[in-house]
Coordinates of C-alpha atoms and ligand atoms in Angstrom, one line a residue:
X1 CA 30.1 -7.3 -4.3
X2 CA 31.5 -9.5 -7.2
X3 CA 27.9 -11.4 -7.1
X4 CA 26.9 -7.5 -8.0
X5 CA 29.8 -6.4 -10.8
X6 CA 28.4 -10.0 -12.3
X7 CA 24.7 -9.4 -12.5
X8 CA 26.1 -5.4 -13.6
X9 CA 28.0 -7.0 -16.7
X10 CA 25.2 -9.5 -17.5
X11 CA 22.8 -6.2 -18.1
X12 CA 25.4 -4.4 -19.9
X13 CA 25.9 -7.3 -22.2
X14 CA 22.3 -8.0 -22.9
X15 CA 21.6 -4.0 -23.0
X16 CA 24.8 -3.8 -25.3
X17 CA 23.0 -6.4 -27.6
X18 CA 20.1 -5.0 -27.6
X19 CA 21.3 -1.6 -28.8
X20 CA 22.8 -3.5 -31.9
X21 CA 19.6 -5.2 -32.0
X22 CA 18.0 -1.5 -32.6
X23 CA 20.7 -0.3 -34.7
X24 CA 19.8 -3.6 -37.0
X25 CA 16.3 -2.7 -36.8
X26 CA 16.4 0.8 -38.1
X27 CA 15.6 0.1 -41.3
X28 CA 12.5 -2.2 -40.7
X29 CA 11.0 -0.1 -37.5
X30 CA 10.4 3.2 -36.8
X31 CA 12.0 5.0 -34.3
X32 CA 9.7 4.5 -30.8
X33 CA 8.8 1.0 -32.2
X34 CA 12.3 0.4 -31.8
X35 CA 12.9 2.5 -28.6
X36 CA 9.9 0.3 -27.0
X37 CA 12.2 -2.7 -28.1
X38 CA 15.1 -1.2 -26.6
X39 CA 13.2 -0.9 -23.1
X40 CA 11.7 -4.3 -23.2
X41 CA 14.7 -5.7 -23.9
X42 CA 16.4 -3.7 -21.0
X43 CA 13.7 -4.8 -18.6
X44 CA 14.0 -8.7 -19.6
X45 CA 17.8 -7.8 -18.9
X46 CA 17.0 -6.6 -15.8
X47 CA 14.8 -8.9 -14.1
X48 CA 16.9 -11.7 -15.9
X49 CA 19.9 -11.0 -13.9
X50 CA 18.3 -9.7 -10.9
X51 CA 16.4 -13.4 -10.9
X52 CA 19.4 -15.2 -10.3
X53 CA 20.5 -12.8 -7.2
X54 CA 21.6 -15.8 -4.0
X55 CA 18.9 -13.5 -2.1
X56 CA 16.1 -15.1 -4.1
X57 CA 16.6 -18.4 -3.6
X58 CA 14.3 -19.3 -0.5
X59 CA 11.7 -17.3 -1.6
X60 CA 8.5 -17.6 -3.6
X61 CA 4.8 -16.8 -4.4
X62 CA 1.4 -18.7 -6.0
X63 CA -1.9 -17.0 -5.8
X64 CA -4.9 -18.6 -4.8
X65 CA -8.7 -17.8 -4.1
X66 CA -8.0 -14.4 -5.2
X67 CA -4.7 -13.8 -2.7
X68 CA -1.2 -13.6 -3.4
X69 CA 0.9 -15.6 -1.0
X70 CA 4.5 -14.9 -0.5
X71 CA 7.0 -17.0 1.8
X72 CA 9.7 -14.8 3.1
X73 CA 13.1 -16.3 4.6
X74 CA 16.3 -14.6 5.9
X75 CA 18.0 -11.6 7.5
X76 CA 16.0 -8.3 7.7
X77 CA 17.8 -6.8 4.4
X78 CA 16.9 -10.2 2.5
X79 CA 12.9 -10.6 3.5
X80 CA 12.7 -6.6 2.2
X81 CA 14.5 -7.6 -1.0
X82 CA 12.5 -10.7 -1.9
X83 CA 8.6 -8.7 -0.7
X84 CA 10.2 -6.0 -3.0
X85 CA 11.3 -8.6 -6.2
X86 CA 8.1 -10.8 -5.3
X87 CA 5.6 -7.9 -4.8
X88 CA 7.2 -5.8 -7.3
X89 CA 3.8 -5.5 -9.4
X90 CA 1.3 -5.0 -6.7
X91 CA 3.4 -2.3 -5.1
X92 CA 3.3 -0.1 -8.0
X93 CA -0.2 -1.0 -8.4
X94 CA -1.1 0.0 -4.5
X95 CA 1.6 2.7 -4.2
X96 CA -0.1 5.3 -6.8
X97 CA -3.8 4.5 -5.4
X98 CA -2.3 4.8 -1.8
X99 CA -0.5 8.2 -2.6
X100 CA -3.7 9.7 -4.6
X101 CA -5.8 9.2 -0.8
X102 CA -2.6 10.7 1.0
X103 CA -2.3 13.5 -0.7
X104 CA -5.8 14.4 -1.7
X105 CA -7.1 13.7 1.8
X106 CA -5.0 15.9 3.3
X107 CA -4.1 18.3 0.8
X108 CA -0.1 18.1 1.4
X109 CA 2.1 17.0 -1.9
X110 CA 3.9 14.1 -1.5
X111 CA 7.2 15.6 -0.7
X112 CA 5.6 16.0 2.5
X113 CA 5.0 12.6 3.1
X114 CA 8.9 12.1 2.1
X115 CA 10.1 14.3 4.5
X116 CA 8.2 12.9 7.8
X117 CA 9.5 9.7 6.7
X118 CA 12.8 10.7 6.6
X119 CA 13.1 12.9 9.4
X120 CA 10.4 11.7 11.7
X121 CA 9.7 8.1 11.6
X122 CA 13.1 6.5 10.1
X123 CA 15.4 7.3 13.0
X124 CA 13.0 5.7 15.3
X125 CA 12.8 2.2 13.7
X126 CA 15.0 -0.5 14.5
X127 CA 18.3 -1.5 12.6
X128 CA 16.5 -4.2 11.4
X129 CA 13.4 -2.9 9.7
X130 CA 15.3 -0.4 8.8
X131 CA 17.6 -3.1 6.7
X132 CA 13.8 -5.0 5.7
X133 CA 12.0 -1.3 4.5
X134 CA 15.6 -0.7 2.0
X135 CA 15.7 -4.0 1.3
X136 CA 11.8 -3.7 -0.2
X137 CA 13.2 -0.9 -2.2
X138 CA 16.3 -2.4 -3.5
X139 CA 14.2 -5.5 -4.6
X140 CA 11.7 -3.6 -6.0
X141 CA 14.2 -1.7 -8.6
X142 CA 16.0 -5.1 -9.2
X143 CA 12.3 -6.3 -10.7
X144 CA 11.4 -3.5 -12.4
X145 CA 14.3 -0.2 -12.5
X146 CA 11.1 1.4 -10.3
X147 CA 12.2 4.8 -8.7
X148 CA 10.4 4.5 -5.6
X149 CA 13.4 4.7 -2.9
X150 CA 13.3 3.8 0.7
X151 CA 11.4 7.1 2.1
X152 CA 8.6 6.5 -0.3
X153 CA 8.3 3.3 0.9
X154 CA 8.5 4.3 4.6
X155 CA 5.8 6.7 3.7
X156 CA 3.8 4.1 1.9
X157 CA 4.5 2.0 5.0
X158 CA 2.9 5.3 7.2
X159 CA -0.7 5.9 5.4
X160 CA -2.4 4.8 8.4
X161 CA -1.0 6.8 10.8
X162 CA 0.7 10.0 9.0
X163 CA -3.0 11.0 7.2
X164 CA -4.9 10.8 10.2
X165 CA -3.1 11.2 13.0
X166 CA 0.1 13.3 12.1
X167 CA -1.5 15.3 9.9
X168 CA -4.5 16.9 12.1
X169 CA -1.7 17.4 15.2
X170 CA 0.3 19.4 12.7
X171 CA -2.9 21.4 11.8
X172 CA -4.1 22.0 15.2
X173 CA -0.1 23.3 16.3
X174 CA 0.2 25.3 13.7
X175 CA -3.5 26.5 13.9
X176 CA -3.4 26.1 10.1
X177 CA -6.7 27.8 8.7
X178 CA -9.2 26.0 7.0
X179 CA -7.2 22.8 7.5
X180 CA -8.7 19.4 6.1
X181 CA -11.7 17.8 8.5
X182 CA -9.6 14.8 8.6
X183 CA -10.7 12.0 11.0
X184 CA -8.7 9.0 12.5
X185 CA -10.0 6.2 10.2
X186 CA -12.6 3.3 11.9
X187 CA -11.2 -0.2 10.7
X188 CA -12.7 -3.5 11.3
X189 CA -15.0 -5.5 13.3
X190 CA -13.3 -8.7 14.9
X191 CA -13.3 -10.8 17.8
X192 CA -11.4 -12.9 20.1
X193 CA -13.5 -15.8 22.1
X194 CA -12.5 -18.1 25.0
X195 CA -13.2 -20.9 27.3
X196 CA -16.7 -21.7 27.5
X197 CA -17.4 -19.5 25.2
X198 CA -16.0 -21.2 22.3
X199 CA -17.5 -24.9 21.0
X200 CA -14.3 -26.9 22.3
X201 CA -13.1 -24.2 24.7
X202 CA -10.2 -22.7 22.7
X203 CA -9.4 -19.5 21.2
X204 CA -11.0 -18.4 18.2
X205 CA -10.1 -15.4 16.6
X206 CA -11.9 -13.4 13.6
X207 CA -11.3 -10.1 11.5
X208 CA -12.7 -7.8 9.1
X209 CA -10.9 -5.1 7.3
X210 CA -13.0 -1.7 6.6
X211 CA -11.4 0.4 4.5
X212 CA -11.8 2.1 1.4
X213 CA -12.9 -0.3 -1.7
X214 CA -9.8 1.4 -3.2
X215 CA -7.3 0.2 -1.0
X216 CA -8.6 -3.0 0.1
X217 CA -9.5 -4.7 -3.0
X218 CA -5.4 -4.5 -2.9
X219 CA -5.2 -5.9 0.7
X220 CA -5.1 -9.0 -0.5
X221 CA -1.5 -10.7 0.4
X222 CA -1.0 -13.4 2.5
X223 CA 2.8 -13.0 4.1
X224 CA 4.3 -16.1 5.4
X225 CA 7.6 -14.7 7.3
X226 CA 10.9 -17.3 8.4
X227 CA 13.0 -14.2 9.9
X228 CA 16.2 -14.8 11.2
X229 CA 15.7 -13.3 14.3
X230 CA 12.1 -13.6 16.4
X231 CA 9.2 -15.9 15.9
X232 CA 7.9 -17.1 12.8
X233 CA 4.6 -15.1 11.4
X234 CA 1.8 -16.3 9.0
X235 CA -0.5 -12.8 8.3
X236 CA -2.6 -10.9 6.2
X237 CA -1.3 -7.4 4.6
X238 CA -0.2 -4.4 2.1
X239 CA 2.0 -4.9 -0.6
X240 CA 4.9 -2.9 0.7
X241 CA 4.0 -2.7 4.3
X242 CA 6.2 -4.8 6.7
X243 CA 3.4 -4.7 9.4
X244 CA -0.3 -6.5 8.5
X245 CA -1.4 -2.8 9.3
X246 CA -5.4 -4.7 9.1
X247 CA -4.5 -6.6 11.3
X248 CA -4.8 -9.9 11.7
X249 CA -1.5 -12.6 12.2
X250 CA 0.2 -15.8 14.5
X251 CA 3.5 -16.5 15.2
X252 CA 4.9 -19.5 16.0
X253 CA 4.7 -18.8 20.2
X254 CA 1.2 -19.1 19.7
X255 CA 0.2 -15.3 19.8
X256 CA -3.0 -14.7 18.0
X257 CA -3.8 -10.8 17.1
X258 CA -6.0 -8.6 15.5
X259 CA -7.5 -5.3 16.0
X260 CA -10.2 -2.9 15.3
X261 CA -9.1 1.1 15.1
X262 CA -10.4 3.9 18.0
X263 CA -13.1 5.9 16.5
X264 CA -12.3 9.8 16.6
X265 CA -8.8 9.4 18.5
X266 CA -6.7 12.5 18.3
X267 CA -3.1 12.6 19.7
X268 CA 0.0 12.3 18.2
X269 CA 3.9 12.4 19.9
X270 CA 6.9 13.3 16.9
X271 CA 8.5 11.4 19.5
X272 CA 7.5 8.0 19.4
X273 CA 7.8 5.5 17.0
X274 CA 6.0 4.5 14.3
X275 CA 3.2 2.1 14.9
X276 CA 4.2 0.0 11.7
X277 CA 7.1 -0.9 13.1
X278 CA 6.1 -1.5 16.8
X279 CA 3.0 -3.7 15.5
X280 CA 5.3 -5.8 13.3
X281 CA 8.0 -6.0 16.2
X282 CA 5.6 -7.2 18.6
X283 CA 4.2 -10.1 16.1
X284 CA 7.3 -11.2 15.6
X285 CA 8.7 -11.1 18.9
X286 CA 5.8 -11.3 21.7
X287 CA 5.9 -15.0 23.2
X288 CA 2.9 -13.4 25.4
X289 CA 0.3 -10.9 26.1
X290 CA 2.6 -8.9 28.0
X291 CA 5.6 -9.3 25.5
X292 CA 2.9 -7.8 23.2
X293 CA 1.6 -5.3 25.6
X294 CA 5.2 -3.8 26.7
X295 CA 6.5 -3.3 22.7
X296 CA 3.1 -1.7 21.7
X297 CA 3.8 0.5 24.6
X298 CA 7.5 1.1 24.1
X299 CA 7.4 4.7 22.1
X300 CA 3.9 4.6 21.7
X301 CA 3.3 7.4 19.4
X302 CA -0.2 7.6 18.7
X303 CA -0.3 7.0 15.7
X304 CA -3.1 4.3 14.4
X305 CA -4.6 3.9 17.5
X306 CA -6.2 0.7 18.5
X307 CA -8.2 -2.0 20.3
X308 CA -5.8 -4.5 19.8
X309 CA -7.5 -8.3 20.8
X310 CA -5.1 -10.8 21.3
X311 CA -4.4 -14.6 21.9
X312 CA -2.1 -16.3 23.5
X313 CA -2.6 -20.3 22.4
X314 CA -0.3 -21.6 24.7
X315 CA -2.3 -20.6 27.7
X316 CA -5.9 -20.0 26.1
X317 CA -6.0 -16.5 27.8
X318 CA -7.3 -13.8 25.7
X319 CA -7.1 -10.2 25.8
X320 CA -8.2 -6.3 25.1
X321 CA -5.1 -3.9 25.1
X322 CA -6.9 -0.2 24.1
X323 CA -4.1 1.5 23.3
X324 CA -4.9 5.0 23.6
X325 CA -1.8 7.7 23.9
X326 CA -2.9 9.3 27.3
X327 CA -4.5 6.7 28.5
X328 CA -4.5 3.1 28.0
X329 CA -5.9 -0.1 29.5
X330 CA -5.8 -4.0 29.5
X331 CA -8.3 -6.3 30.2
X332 CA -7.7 -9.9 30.2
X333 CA -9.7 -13.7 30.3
X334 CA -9.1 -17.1 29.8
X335 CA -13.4 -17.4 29.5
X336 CA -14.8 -14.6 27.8
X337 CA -15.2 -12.9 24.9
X338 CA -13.9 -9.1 23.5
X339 CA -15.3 -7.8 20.4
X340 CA -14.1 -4.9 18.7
X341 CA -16.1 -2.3 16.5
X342 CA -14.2 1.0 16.9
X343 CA -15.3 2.0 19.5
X344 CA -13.3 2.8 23.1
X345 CA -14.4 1.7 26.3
X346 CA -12.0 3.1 29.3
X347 CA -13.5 6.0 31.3
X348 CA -9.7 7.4 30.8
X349 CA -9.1 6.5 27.3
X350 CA -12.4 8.5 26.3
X351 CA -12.1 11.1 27.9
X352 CA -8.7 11.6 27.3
X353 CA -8.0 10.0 23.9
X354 CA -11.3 10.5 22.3
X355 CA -13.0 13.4 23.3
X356 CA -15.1 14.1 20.5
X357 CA -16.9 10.3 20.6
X358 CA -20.5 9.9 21.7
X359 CA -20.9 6.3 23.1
X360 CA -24.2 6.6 23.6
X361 CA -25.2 7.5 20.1
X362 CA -26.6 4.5 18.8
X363 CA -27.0 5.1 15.1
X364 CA -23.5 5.7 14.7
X365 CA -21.7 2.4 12.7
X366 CA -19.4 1.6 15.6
X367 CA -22.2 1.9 18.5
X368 CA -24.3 -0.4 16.4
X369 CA -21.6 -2.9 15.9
X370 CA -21.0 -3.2 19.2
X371 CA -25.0 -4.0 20.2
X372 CA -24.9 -6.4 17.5
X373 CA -21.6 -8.4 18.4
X374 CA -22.8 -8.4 21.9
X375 CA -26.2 -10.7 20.5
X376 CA -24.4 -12.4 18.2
X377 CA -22.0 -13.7 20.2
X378 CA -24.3 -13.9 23.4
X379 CA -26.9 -15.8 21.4
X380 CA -24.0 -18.3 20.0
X381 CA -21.8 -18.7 23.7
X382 CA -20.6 -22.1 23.8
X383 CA -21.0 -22.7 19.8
X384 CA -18.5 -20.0 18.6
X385 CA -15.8 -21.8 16.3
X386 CA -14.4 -21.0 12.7
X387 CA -17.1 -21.9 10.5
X388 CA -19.5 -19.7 12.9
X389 CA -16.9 -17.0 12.8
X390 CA -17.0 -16.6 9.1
X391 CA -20.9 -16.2 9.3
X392 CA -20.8 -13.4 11.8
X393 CA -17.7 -11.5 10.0
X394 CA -20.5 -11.7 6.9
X395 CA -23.6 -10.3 9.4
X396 CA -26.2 -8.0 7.6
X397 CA -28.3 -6.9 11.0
X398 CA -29.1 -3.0 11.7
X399 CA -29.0 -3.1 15.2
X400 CA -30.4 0.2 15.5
X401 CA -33.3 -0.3 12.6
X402 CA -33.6 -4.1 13.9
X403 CA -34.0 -4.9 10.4
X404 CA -31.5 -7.1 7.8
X405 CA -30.0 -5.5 4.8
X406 CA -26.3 -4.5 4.5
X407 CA -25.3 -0.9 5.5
X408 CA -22.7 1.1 7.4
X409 CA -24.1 -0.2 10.8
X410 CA -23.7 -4.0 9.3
X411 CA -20.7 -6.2 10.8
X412 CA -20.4 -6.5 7.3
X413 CA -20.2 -3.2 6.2
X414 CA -21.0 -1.8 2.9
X415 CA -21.1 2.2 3.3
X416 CA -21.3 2.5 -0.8
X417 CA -25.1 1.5 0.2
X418 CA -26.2 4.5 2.3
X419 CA -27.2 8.0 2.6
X420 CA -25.8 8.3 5.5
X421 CA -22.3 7.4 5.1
X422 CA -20.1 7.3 8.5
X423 CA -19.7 11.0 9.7
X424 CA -17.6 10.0 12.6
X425 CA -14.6 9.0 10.5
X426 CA -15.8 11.6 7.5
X427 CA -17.3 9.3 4.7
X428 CA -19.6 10.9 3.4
X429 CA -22.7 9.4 1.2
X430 CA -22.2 6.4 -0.7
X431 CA -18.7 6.7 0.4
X432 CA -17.2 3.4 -1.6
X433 CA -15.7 1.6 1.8
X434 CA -17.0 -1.0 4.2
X435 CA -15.7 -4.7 5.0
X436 CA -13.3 -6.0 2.5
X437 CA -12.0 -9.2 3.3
X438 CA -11.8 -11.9 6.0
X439 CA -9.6 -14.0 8.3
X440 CA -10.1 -16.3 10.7
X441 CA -7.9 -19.1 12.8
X442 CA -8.5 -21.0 16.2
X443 CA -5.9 -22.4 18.7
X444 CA -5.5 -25.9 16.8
X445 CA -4.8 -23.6 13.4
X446 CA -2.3 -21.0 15.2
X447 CA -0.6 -24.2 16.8
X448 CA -0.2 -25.5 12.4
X449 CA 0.6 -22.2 11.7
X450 CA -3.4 -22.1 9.6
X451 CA -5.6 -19.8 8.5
X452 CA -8.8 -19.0 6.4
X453 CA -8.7 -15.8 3.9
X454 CA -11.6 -14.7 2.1
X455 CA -10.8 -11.6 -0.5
X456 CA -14.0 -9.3 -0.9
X457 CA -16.9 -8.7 1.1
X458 CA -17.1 -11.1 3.6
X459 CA -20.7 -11.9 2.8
X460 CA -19.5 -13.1 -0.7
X461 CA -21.1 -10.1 -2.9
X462 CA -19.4 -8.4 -5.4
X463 CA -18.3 -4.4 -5.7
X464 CA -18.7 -3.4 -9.0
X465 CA -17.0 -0.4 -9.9
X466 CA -18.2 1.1 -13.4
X467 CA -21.8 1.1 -12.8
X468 CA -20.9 2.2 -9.0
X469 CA -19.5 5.3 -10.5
X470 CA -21.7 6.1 -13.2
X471 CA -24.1 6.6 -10.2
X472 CA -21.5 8.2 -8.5
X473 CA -19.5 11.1 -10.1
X474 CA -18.2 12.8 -7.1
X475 CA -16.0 9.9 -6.6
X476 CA -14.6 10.3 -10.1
X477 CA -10.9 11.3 -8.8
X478 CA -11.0 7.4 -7.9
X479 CA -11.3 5.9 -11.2
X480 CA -7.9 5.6 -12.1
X481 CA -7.5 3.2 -8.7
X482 CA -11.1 1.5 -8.3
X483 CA -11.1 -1.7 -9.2
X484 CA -14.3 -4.4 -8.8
X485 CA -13.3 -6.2 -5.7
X486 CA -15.0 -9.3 -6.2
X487 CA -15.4 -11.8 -3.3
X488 CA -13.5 -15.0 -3.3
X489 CA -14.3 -17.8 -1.6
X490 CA -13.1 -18.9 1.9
X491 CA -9.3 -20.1 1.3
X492 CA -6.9 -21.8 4.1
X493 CA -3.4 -21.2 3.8
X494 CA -0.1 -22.6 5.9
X495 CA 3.0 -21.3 6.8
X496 CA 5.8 -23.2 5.2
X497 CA 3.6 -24.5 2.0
X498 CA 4.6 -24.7 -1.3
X499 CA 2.9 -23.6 -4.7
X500 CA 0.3 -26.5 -6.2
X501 CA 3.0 -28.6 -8.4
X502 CA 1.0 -28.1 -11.9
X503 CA -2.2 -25.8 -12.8
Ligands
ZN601 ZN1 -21.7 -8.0 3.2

């Protein structure tokens, strides 16, 4: 408290001067020049004092080959407050761009969005990411007096479940007419590989985001995490978002995870708990496959359903937990492969989870995917290691053309590219979305706590976004938010390392 009634009289001071400072300056400015020197002023006052808060003192961030790393240490309340303080520009950069798709998509205001965080999804998270998602907020304000309070961040935290998932429950209950087509989202092609499978028969591990060009040219942090409680975590992820919500992350026990989304899943339970919160849980607190598989189970409510492939180092068994709400199933090796393109595989889960899906329909981007992971990885069994990883996360092959040039059925996807679009999860032509970045790790990296980034299309070509929508005007309502997302280059970064001493 007395650290507080400190920092409180530091900014009064400084405001205090500052106000004389514009009473001085009457006669030389104008009135808004010196209002705007009043505001500065108050904002240097505020992130002055706010910098020397005892909460800040483990914690910092460098960026490097286009990502921003941040190392994270404490109690739940003080890793929020320092990925709040830290992040505190690229979550009011992602948070408007984020709440433009929520809202727009599914043509509920953002009050909405405020009330199912408050009254559906906060009482079912735990104490302690309770105490992390305030702790974001507080640190957020302390940077920058931002506004944004705790349930906007819990519903920042929600976009990939509440949209698509919530959402078209609530329609269907309350048989709401001429509802939004809205359609779970299809994220990522990855793999996990194993045994005699892999060049020196350990796990290797790869992931690529697919999103919108909107949101994923800001999916670019890499989150090293010392909590006080659990295992330690090195992952990708959201500014904001306590989970890697792409996903892709190790802990410290050795568990390697990533994940590609269910195409066309419907289900939701207002029960359950959010799947933010249960994904982050179980990275930081599975020591195995079946830690991971009983909390991803444990209030299971539907929401951002997925394929999840997982690791376990210690052990060099590998896994497939499809995690539908009905149904779900787990499948596990220590020599093998599972691949992951959105698509579902369990007779139950299909029929039960995603009844709308037509496996058989082999033009559609996830069918297509999964032909071509099955030849790429058949055709490289025994070879498969990081290097080769990063090559087939950046794979330009129609499998259903049998021809090479990047589309929406590429493991490498670039949707902006094609007629076609992806109906199944409703992009529509030249939809700007496809593979946005990269990760890879093997066992000897996820035993260092290592693991390689590339920001941008994984093939290394750029998305450029003026001349994109020139060509494009129905996209316009994105302009405010769509950036160029240019592609870095392969990066490797460590839990536990420390900024380059001079640049
Ligand atoms: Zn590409």
């Amino acid at each position: 408290m007395s650290d507080g009634i400190r920092r409180l009289a530091a900014v009064l001071i400084l405001v205090a001067g500052a106000a004389l400072l514009w009473l001085a300056g009457q006669h030389s400015h104008d009135a808004e020049a010196a209002k705007n020197d009043l505001d500065s002023t108050v904002a240097y006052a505020r992130e002055h004092a706010a910098s020397s808060d005892p909460r800040l003192k483990a914690t910092y961030s460098f960026e490097r080959g286009g990502w921003v790393y941040v190392h994270l240490e404490g109690d739940p309340a003080t890793v929020g407050f320092q990925h709040g303080y830290l992040l505190a520009k690229e979550i009011e950069d992602a948070f408007p761009a984020v709440q433009a798709g929520m809202v727009r998509s599914t043509r509920r205001d953002w009050a909405f969005f405020r009330q199912v965080a408050r009254e559906m999804l906060w009482p079912k998270i735990d104490p302690e990411y309770q105490q992390e998602l305030q702790g974001i907020a507080e640190g957020l304000n302390a940077r920058t007096g931002s506004q944004l309070d705790v349930y906007d961040i819990v519903a920042l935290n929600s976009f990939e479940e509440v949209p698509d998932y919530y959402v078209p429950w609530l329609n269907k209950k309350e048989k709401l007419a001429g509802a939004p087509n809205l359609k779970s989202p299809g994220n990522c092609s990855a793999f996990v590989a194993t045994g005699s499978w892999t060049k020196n028969g350990q796990i290797v591990i790869a992931h690529n985001n697919w999103t919108s060009y909107m949101n994923g040219e800001r999916w670019r942090i890499i989150f090293d995490i010392q909590p006080a409680h659990g295992y330690r975590i090195l992952m990708d992820g959201f500014p904001g978002v306590i989970a890697s919500d792409d996903d892709f992350g190790i802990n410290s026990d050795g568990l390697m995870v990533t994940e590609t989304t269910i195409t066309q899943f419907e289900g939701w339970d207002p029960n359950g708990k959010p799947e933010f919160f249960r994904a982050r849980k179980a990275l930081q607190y599975a020591s195995s496959i079946d830690d991971y598989t009983r909390i991803m189970l444990d209030g299971n409510n539907g929401g951002y359903a997925n394929d999840w492939l997982l690791g376990d180092r210690k052990t060099g068994e590998i896994a497939q937990l499809e995690l539908g709400l009905k149904a779900y199933e787990l499948w596990r090796t220590k020599d093998g492969v599972f691949a992951g393109s959105n698509w579902a595989r369990d007779p139950k889960v299909l029929k039960e989870d995603t009844p709308e899906f037509d496996p058989n329909d082999m033009t559609s981007s996830p069918n297509a995917r999964r032909v071509r992971w099955e030849q790429l990885l058949n055709e490289n069994k025994g070879k498969i290691d990081v290097s080769l990883a990063q090559q087939m996360l950046a794979d330009h092959v129609d499998s259903f053309e049998k021809k090479t040039g990047a589309n929406e059925r590429t493991l490498c996807g670039h949707v902006d590219t094609t007629t076609r679009g992806v109906s199944v999860w409703n992009w529509g032509a030249f939809y700007p979305g496809g593979a946005v970045q990269g990760k890879a790790a093997d066992s000897t990296m996820a035993k260092d706590m290592r693991l390689v980034a590339r920001t941008g299309h994984p093939c290394g070509e750029d998305f450029l976004a003026k001349p994109f929508l020139a060509a494009h005007p129905e996209f316009a309502w994105q302009e405010p938010y769509l950036r160029d997302m240019k592609a870095g280059t392969w990066t490797e970064f460590r839990s536990g390392e420390m900024p380059a001493a001079s640049k």
